Short mmCIF file of C-alpha atoms in Angstrom, two decimals:
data_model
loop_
_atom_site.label_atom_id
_atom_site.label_comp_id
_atom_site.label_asym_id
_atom_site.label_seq_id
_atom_site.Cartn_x
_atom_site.Cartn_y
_atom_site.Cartn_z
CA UNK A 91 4.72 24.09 -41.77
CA UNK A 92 7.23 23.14 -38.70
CA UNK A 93 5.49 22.21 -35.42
CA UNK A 94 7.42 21.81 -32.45
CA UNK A 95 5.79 20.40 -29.15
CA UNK A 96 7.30 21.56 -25.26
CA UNK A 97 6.16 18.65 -22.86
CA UNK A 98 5.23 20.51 -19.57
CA UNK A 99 4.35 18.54 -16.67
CA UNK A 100 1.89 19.74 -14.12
CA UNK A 101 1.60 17.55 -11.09
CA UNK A 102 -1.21 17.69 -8.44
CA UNK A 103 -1.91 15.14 -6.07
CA UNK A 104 -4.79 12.93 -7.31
CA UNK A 105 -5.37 14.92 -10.39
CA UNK A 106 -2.14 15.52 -11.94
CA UNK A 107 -1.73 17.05 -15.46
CA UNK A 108 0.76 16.50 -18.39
CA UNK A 109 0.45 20.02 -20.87
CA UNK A 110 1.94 19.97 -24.36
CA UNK A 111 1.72 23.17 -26.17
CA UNK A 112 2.06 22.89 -29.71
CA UNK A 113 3.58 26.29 -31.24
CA UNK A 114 2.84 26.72 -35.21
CA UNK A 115 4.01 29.36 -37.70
CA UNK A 116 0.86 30.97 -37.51
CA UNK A 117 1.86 31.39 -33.33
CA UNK A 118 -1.31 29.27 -32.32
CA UNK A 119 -1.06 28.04 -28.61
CA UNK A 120 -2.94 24.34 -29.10
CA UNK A 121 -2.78 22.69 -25.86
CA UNK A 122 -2.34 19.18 -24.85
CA UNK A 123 -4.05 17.92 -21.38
CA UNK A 124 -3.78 14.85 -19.32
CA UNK A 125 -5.37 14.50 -15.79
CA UNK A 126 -4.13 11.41 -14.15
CA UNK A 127 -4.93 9.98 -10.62
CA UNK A 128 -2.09 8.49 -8.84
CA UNK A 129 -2.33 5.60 -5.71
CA UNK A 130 0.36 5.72 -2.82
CA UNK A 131 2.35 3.06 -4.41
CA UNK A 132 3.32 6.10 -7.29
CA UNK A 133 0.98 4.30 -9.99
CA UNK A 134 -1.14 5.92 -12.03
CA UNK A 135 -4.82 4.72 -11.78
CA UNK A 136 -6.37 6.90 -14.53
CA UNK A 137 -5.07 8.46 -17.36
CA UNK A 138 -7.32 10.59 -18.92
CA UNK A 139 -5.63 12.47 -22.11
CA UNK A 140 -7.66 15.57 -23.36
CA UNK A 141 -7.88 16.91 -27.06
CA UNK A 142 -5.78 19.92 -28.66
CA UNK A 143 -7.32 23.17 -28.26
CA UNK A 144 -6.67 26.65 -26.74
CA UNK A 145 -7.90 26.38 -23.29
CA UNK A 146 -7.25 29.02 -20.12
CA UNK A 147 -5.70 27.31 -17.33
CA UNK A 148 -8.76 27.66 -15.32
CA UNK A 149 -10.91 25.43 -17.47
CA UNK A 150 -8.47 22.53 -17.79
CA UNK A 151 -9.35 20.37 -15.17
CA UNK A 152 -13.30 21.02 -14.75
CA UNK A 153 -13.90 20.34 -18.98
CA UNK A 154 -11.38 17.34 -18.93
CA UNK A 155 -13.05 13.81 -19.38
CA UNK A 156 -12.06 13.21 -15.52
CA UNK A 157 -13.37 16.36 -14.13
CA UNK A 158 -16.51 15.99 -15.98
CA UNK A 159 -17.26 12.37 -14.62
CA UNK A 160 -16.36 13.35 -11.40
CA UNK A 161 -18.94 16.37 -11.59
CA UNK A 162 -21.80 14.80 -12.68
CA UNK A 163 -21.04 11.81 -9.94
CA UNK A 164 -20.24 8.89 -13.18
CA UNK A 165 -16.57 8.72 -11.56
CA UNK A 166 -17.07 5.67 -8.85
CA UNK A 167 -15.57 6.19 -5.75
CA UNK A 168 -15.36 3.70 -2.77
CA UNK A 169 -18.29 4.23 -0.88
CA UNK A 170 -17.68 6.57 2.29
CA UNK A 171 -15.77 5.14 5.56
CA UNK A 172 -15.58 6.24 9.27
CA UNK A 173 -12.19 8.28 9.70
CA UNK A 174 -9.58 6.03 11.64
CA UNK A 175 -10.93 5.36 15.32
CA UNK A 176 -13.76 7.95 15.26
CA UNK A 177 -17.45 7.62 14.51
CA UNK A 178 -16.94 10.31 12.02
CA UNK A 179 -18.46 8.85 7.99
CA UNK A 180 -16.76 11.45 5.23
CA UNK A 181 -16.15 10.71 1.39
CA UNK A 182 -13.29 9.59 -0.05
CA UNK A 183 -11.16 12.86 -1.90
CA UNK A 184 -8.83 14.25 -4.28
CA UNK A 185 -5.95 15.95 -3.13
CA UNK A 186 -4.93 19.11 -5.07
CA UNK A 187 -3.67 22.71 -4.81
CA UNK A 188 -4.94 26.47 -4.52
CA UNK A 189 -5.68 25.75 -8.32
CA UNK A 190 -8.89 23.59 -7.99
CA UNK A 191 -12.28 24.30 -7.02
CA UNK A 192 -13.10 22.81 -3.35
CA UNK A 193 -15.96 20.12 -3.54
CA UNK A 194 -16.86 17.39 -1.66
CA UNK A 195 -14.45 15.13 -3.45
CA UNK A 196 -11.64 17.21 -4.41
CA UNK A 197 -9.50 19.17 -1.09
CA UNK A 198 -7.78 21.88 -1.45
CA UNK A 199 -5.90 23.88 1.36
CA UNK A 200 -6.94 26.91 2.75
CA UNK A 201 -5.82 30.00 1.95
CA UNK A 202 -2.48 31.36 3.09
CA UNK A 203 -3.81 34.35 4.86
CA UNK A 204 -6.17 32.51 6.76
CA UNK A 205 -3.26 29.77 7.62
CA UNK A 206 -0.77 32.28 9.05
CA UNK A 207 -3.36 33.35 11.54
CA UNK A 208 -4.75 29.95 12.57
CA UNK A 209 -2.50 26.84 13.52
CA UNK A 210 -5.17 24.43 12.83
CA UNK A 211 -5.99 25.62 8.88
CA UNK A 212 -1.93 25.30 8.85
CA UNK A 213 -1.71 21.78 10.00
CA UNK A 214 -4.55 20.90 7.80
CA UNK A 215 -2.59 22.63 5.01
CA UNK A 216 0.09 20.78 5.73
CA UNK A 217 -1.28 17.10 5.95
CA UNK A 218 -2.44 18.09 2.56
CA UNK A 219 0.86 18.90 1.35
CA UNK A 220 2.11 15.51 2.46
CA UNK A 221 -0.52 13.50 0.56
CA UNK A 222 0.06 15.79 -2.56
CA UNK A 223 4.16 14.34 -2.22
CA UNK A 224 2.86 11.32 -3.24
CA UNK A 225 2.27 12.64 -6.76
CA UNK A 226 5.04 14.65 -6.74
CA UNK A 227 7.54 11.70 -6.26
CA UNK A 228 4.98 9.80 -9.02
CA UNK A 229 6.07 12.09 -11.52
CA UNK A 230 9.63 12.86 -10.29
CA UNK A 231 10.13 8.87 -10.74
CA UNK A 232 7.98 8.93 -14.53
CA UNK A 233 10.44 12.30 -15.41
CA UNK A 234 13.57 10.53 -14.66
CA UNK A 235 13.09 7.15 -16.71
CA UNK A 236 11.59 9.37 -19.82
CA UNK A 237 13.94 12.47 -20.40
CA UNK A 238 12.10 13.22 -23.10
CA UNK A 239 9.37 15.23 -20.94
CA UNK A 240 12.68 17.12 -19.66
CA UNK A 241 13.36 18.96 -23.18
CA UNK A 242 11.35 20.04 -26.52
CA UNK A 243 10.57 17.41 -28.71
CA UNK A 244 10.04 16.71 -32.26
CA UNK A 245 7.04 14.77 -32.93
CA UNK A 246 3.18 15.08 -34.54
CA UNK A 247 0.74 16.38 -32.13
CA UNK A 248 -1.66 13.53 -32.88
CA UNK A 249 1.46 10.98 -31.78
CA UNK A 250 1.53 13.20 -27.85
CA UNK A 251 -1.43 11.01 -26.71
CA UNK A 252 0.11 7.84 -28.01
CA UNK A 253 3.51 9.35 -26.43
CA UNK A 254 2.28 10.04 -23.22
CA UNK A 255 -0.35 7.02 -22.65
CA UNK A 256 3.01 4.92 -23.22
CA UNK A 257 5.24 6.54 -21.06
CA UNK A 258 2.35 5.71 -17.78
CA UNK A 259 1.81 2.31 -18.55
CA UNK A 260 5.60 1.16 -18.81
CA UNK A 261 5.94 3.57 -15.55
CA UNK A 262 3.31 1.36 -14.03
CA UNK A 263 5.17 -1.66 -15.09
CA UNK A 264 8.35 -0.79 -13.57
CA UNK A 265 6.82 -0.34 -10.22
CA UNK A 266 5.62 -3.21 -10.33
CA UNK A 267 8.89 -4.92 -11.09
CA UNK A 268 10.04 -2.83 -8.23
CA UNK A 269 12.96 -1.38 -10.13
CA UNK A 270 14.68 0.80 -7.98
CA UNK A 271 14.15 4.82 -8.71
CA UNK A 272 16.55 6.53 -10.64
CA UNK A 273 18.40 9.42 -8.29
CA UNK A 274 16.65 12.30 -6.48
CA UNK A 275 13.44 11.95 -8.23
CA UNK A 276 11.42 10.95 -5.19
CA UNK A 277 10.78 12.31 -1.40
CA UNK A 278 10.10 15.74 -2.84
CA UNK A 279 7.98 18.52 -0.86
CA UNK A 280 5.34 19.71 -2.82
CA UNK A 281 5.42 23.33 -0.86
CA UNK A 282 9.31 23.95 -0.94
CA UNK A 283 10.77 21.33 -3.55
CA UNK A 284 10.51 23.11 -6.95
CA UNK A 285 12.39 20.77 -9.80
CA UNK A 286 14.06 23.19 -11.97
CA UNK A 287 15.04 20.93 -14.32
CA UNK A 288 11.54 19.86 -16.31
CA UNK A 289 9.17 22.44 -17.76
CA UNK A 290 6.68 22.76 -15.01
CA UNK A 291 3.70 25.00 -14.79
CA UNK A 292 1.11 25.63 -12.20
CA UNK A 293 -2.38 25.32 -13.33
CA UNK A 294 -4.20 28.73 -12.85
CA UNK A 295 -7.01 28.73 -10.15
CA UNK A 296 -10.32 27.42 -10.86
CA UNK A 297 -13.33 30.23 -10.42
CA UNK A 298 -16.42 29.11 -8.98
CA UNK A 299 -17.53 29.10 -5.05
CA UNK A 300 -17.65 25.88 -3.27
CA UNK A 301 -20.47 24.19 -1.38
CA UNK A 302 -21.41 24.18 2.18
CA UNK A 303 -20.98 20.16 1.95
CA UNK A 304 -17.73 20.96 0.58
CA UNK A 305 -16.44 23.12 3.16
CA UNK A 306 -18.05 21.08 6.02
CA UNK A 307 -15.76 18.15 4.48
CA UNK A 308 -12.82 20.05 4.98
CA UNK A 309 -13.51 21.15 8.30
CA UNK A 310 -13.99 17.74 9.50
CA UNK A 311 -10.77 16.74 7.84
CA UNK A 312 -9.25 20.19 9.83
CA UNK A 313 -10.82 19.01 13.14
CA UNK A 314 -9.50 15.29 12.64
CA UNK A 315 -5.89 16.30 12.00
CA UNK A 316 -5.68 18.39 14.78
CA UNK A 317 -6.84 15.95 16.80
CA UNK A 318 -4.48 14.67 20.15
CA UNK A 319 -1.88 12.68 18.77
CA UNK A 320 -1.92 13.57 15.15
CA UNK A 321 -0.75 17.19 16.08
CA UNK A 322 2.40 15.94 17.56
CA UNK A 323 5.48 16.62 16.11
CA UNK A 324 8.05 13.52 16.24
CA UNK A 325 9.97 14.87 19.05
CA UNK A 326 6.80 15.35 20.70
CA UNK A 327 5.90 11.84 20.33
CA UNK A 328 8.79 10.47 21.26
CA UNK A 329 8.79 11.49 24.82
CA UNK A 330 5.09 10.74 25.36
CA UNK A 331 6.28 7.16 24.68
CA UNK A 332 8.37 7.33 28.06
CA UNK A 333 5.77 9.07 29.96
CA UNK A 334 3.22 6.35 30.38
CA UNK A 335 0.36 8.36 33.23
CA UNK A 336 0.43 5.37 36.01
CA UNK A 337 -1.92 7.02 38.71
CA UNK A 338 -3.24 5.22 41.45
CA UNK A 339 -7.08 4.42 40.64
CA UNK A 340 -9.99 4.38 43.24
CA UNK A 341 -11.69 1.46 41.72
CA UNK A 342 -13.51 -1.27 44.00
CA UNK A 343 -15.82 -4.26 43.12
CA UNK A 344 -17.55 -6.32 46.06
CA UNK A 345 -18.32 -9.34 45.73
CA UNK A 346 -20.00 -11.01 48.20
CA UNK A 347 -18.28 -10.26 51.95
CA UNK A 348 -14.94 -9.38 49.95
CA UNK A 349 -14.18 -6.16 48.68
CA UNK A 350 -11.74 -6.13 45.15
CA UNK A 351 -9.29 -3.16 44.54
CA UNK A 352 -7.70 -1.90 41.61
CA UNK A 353 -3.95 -3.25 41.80
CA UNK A 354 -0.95 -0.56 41.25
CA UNK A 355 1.43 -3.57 39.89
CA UNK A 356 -0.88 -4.38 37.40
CA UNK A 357 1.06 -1.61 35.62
CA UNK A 358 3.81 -3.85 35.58
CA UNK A 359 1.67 -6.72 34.76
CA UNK A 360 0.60 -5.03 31.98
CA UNK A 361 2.95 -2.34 30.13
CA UNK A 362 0.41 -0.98 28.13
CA UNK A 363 -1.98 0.10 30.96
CA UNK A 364 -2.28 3.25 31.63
CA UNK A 365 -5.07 5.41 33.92
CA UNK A 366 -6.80 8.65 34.61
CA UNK A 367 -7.14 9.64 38.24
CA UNK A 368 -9.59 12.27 37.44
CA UNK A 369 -11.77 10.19 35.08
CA UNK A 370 -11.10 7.36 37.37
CA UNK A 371 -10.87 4.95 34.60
CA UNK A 372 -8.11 3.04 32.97
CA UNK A 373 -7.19 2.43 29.19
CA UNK A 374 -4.61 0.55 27.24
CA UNK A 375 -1.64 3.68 26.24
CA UNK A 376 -0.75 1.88 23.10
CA UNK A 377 -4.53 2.57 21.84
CA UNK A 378 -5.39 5.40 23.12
CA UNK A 379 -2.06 7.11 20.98
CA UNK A 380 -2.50 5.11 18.02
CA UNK A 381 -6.63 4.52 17.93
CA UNK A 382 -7.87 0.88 19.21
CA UNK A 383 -11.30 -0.40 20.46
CA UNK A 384 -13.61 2.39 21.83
CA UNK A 385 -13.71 0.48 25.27
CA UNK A 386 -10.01 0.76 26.09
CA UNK A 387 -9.27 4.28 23.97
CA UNK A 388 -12.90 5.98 24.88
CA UNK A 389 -15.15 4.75 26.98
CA UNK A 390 -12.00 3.50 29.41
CA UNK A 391 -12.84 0.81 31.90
CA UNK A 392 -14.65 1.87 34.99
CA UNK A 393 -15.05 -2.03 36.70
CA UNK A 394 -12.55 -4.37 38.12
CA UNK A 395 -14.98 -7.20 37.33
CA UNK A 396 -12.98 -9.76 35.29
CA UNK A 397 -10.53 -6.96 34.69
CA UNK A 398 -7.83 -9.68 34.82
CA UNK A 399 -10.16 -11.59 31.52
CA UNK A 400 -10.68 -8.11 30.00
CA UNK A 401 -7.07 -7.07 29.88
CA UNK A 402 -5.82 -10.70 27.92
CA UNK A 403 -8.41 -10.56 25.60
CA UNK A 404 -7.28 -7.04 24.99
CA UNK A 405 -3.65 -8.07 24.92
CA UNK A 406 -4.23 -10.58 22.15
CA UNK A 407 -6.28 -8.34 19.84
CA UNK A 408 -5.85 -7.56 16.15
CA UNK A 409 -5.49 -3.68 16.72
CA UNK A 410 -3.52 -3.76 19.62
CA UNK A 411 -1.00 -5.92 18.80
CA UNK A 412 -0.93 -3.56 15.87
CA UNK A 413 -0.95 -1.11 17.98
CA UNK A 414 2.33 -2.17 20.40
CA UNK A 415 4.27 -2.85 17.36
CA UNK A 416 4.13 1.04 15.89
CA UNK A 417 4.49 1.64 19.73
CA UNK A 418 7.96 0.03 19.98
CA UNK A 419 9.17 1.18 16.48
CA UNK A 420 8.48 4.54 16.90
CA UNK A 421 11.59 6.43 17.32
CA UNK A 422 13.91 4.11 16.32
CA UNK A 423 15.59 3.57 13.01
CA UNK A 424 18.04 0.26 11.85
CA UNK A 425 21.75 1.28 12.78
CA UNK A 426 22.47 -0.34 9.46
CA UNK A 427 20.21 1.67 7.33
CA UNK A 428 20.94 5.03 8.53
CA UNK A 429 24.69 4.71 8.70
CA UNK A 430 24.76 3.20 4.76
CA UNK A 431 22.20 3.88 1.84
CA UNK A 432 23.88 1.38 -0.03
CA UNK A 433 23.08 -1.03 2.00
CA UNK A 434 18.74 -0.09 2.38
CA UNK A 435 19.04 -0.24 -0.85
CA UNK A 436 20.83 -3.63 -1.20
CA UNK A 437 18.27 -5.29 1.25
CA UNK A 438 14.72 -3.65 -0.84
CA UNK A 439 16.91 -5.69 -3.70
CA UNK A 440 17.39 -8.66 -1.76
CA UNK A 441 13.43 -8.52 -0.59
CA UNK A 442 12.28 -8.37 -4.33
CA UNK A 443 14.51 -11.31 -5.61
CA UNK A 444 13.21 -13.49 -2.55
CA UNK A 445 9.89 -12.46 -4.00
CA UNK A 446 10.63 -13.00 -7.61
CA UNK A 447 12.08 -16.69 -6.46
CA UNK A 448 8.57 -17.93 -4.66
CA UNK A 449 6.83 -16.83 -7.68
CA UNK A 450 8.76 -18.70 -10.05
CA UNK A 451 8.97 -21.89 -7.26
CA UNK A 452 5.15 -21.95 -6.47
CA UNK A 453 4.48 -22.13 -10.70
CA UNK A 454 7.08 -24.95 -10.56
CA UNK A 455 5.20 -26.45 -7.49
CA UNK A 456 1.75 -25.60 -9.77
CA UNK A 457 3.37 -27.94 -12.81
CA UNK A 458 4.15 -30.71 -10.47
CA UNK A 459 0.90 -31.22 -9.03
CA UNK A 460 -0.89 -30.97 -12.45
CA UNK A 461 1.30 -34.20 -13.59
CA UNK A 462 0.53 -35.67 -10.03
CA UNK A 463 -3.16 -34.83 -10.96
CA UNK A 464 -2.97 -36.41 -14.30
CA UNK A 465 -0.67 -39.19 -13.76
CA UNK A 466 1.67 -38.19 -16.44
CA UNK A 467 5.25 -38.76 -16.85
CA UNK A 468 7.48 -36.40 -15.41
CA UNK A 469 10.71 -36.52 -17.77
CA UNK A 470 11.54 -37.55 -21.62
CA UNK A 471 14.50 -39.28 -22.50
CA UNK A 472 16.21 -36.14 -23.89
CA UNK A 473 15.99 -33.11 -21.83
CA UNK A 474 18.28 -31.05 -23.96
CA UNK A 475 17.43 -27.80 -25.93
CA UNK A 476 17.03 -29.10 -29.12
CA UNK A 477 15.19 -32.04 -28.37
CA UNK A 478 11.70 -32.08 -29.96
CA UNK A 479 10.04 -33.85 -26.82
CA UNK A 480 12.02 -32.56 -23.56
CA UNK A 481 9.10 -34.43 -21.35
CA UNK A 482 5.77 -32.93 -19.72
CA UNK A 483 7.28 -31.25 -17.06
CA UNK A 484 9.93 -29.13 -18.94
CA UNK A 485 7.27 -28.89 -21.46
CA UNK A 486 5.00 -27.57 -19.71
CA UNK A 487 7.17 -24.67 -18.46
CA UNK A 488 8.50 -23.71 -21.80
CA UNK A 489 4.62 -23.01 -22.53
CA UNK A 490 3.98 -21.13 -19.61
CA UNK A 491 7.21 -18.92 -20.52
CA UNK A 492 5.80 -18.16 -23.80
CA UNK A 493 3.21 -16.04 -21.64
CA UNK A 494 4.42 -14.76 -18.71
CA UNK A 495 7.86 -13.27 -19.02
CA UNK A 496 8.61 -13.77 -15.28
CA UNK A 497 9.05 -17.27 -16.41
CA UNK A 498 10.93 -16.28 -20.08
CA UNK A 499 13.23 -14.36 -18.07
CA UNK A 500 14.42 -16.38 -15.81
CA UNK A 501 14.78 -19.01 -18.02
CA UNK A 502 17.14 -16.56 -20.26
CA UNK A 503 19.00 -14.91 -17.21
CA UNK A 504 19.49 -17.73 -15.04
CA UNK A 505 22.40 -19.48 -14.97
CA UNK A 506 22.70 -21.02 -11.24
CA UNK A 507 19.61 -22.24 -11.28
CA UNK A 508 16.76 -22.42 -13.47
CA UNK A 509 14.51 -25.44 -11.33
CA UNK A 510 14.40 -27.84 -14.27
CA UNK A 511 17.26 -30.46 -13.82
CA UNK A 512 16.08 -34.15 -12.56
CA UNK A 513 17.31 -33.31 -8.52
CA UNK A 514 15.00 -30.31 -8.75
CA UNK A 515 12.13 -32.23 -10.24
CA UNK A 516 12.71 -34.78 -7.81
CA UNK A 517 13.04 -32.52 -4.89
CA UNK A 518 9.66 -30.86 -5.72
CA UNK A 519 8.10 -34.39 -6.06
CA UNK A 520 9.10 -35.01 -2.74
CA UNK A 521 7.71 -32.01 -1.53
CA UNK A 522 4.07 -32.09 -3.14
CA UNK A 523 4.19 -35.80 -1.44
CA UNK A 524 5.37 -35.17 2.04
CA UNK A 525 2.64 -32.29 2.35
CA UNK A 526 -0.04 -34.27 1.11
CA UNK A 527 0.64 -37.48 3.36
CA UNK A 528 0.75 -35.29 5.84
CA UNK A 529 -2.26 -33.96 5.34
CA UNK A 530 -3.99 -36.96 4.79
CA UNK A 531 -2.78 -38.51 8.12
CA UNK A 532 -4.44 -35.41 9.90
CA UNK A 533 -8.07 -36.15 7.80
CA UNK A 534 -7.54 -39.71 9.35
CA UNK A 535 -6.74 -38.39 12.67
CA UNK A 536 -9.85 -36.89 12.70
CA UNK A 537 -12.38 -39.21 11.47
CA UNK A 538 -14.62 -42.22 13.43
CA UNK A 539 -13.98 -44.59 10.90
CA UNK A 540 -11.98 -45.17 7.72
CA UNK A 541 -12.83 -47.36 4.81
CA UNK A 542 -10.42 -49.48 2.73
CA UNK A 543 -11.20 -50.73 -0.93
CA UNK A 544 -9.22 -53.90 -2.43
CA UNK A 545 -9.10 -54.80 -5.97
CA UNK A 546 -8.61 -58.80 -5.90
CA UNK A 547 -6.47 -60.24 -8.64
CA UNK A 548 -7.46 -63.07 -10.42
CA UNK A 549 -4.17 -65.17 -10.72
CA UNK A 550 -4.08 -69.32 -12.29
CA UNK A 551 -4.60 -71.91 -9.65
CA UNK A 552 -3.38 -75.35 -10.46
CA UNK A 553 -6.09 -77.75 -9.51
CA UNK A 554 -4.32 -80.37 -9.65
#
């Protein structure tokens, strides 16, 4: 009997789908179904691969392992979180398509009909779309390493699950070596994008009618997209950058027989102030775009008592100097990254070897102060490859490489250096020392009183 399999990939945001069909002689459709969930780093987190059978493409996600888990609340989610600068608590969520059922953890966009007529269901639809690219670019990536899932194969339907379990975790693996992606396999839009060149289906729509919950979640999510800023397009944003509101403000304080009045060049004092003349308040700009303390964004401040203390604590805060970073980056791009690709792409290289190279340093650095620890010998008398006893420290190493092939590697690959020759050693030594003296004269710095033990020796005396 000849069996043939046709790998189709299905991709949804945070429940993406792999589907096999197996064709037989006897022209039996036996499907094969993976749902996976996929991070924003284009990982997948689960991987949950479904058993042959004839299934309509309605039931595939709800009777899959994940779907079920999910329904009957066994799938663990992080617990629920306020939605960036709001008061506003809402489970975390799926992202799919028109094919699955809304609920309060899975979001799916509203219809199209009901889009064209209202600008806020679009831009709701289309914040969705964005998140779902994630997925799209997860699978785009997985696609182009394995061109297997790009033609029929010819393999066992009980070898698919081993085939396709495989294929995720080495994908996982690879980003986290960072490998850079093959060609146009990522930054695709999940709405226009169509890639011709795998066998992709769309799952069929899920019956059922949602929840109230679920549809309240959604229109929360609706209301918080098309809220202020968020609505913006880039050009948009741009241009409210240079148009910082500097009114005059009405705001007095008296204080005993003198009379305190807001100051117009504390504008210039502070760049990021900005005011209302009909609220008669004033609030730092850089928040109030980009979502800082409810004081400054909110509330706004009403008083000119201590404003001068109020607005440097405010400068030196965690979310505003956040805050006035993505202020001054937004709308501009590196000259050198947008006039050569080659050369983005040479620096995200250079970034992971740097990274790579304090990895492999700080486990050098980790061998050096277990010696220290243990007051062992550094070095052996013959260092060379073929000596039986190299000493502890390149010892030591050699064992680690045995287990962690960042080590193995570079030991392999490495020909400029490798960290194990006696200046290296010794430079490390001198390291670990200089950092611990130094540490030690700040502990006696510090302290009242220090005490100082003295071993006597016992040496011959001549009594004559």
């Amino acid at each position: 009997m000849s069996e043939t399999l046709d790998i189709v990939v299905e991709h949804e945001d945070s429940s993406a789908s792999i589907v096999g069909t197996c064709r037989f002689d006897e022209n039996v459709d036996v499907d094969v179904i993976v749902s996976t969930g996929v991070d924003a780093n284009n990982k997948f987190l689960v991987v949950d691969i479904g058993s042959y059978g004839k299934e309509g493409d309605a039931g595939i996600f709800p009777k899959s392992n994940l779907g079920k888990s999910i329904s009957t609340g066994e799938f663990k989610f992080p617990e629920p979180k306020c939605l960036p600068n709001t008061d506003v608590v809402l489970p975390h969520v799926f992202v799919g398509d028109e094919a699955f059922k809304l609920t309060e953890t899975m979001m799916r966009p509203y219809p199209r009909n009901q889009s064209k007529l209202d600008s806020k269901k679009a831009i709701f639809n289309y914040r969705l779309s964005r998140a779902r690219r994630t997925t799209e670019n997860t699978f785009g990536i997985m696609c182009q390493y394995f061109h297997v899932f790009f033609t029929p194969i010819n393999i066992l339907p009980d070898t698919v699950d081993n085939l396709i379990m495989a294929a995720c975790i080495i994908h996982n693996l690879l980003r986290e070596e960072r490998m850079v992606c093959p060609m146009d396999s990522t930054d695709r839009d999940p709405i226009t994008d169509v890639q011709t060149n795998t066998n992709i289906i769309q799952f069929g729509a899920v019956g059922g009618n949602a929840t109230h919950e679920a549809f309240r979640v959604r229109e929360t999510f609706k209301d918080y997209f098309n809220s202020s800023f968020n609505t913006l397009t880039y050009e948009e944003k741009c241009q409210l950058k240079s148009n910082r509101p500097t009114p005059n403000i009405a705001l007095e304080y008296k204080e005993g027989k003198f009379v305190r009045k807001f100051q117009y060049s504390w504008y210039t004092k502070f760049p990021w102030l900005t005011g209302s003349d009909k609220l008669n308040k004033v609030f730092c700009f850089y928040c109030v775009i980009f979502g800082g303390e409810k004081e400054w964004t909110v509330d706004g401040i009403s008083s000119i008592k201590n404003f001068i203390r109020k607005s440097e604590k405010q400068f030196i805060s965690k979310k505003h100097l956040i805050n006035q970073e993505k202020f001054h980056l937004l709308g501009k791009v590196r000259i050198e990254h947008a006039i050569s690709e080659g050369r983005r792409l040479a620096d995200i290289k250079h970034n992971e070897k740097v990274s790579i190279n304090r990895r492999l340093i700080a486990r050098m650095i980790h061998v050096v102060c277990i010696l220290g620890k243990q007051e062992l010998a550094f070095r052996g008398h013959r260092e060379h490859d073929e000596s039986l006893n190299k000493g502890n420290y390149l010892e030591l190493l050699d064992l680690l490489a045995q287990e962690e092939h960042l080590l193995k590697n570079h030991f392999l690959s490495s020909s400029i250096f490798k960290g194990t020759s006696k200046i290296i050693q010794n430079d490390l030594i001198e390291s670990v020392t200089t950092i611990l003296n130094s540490k030690i004269f700040k502990e006696i710095q510090t302290v009242n009183y220090i005490s100082k033990q003295m071993k006597p020796l016992m040496c011959p005396v001549d009594l004559k």
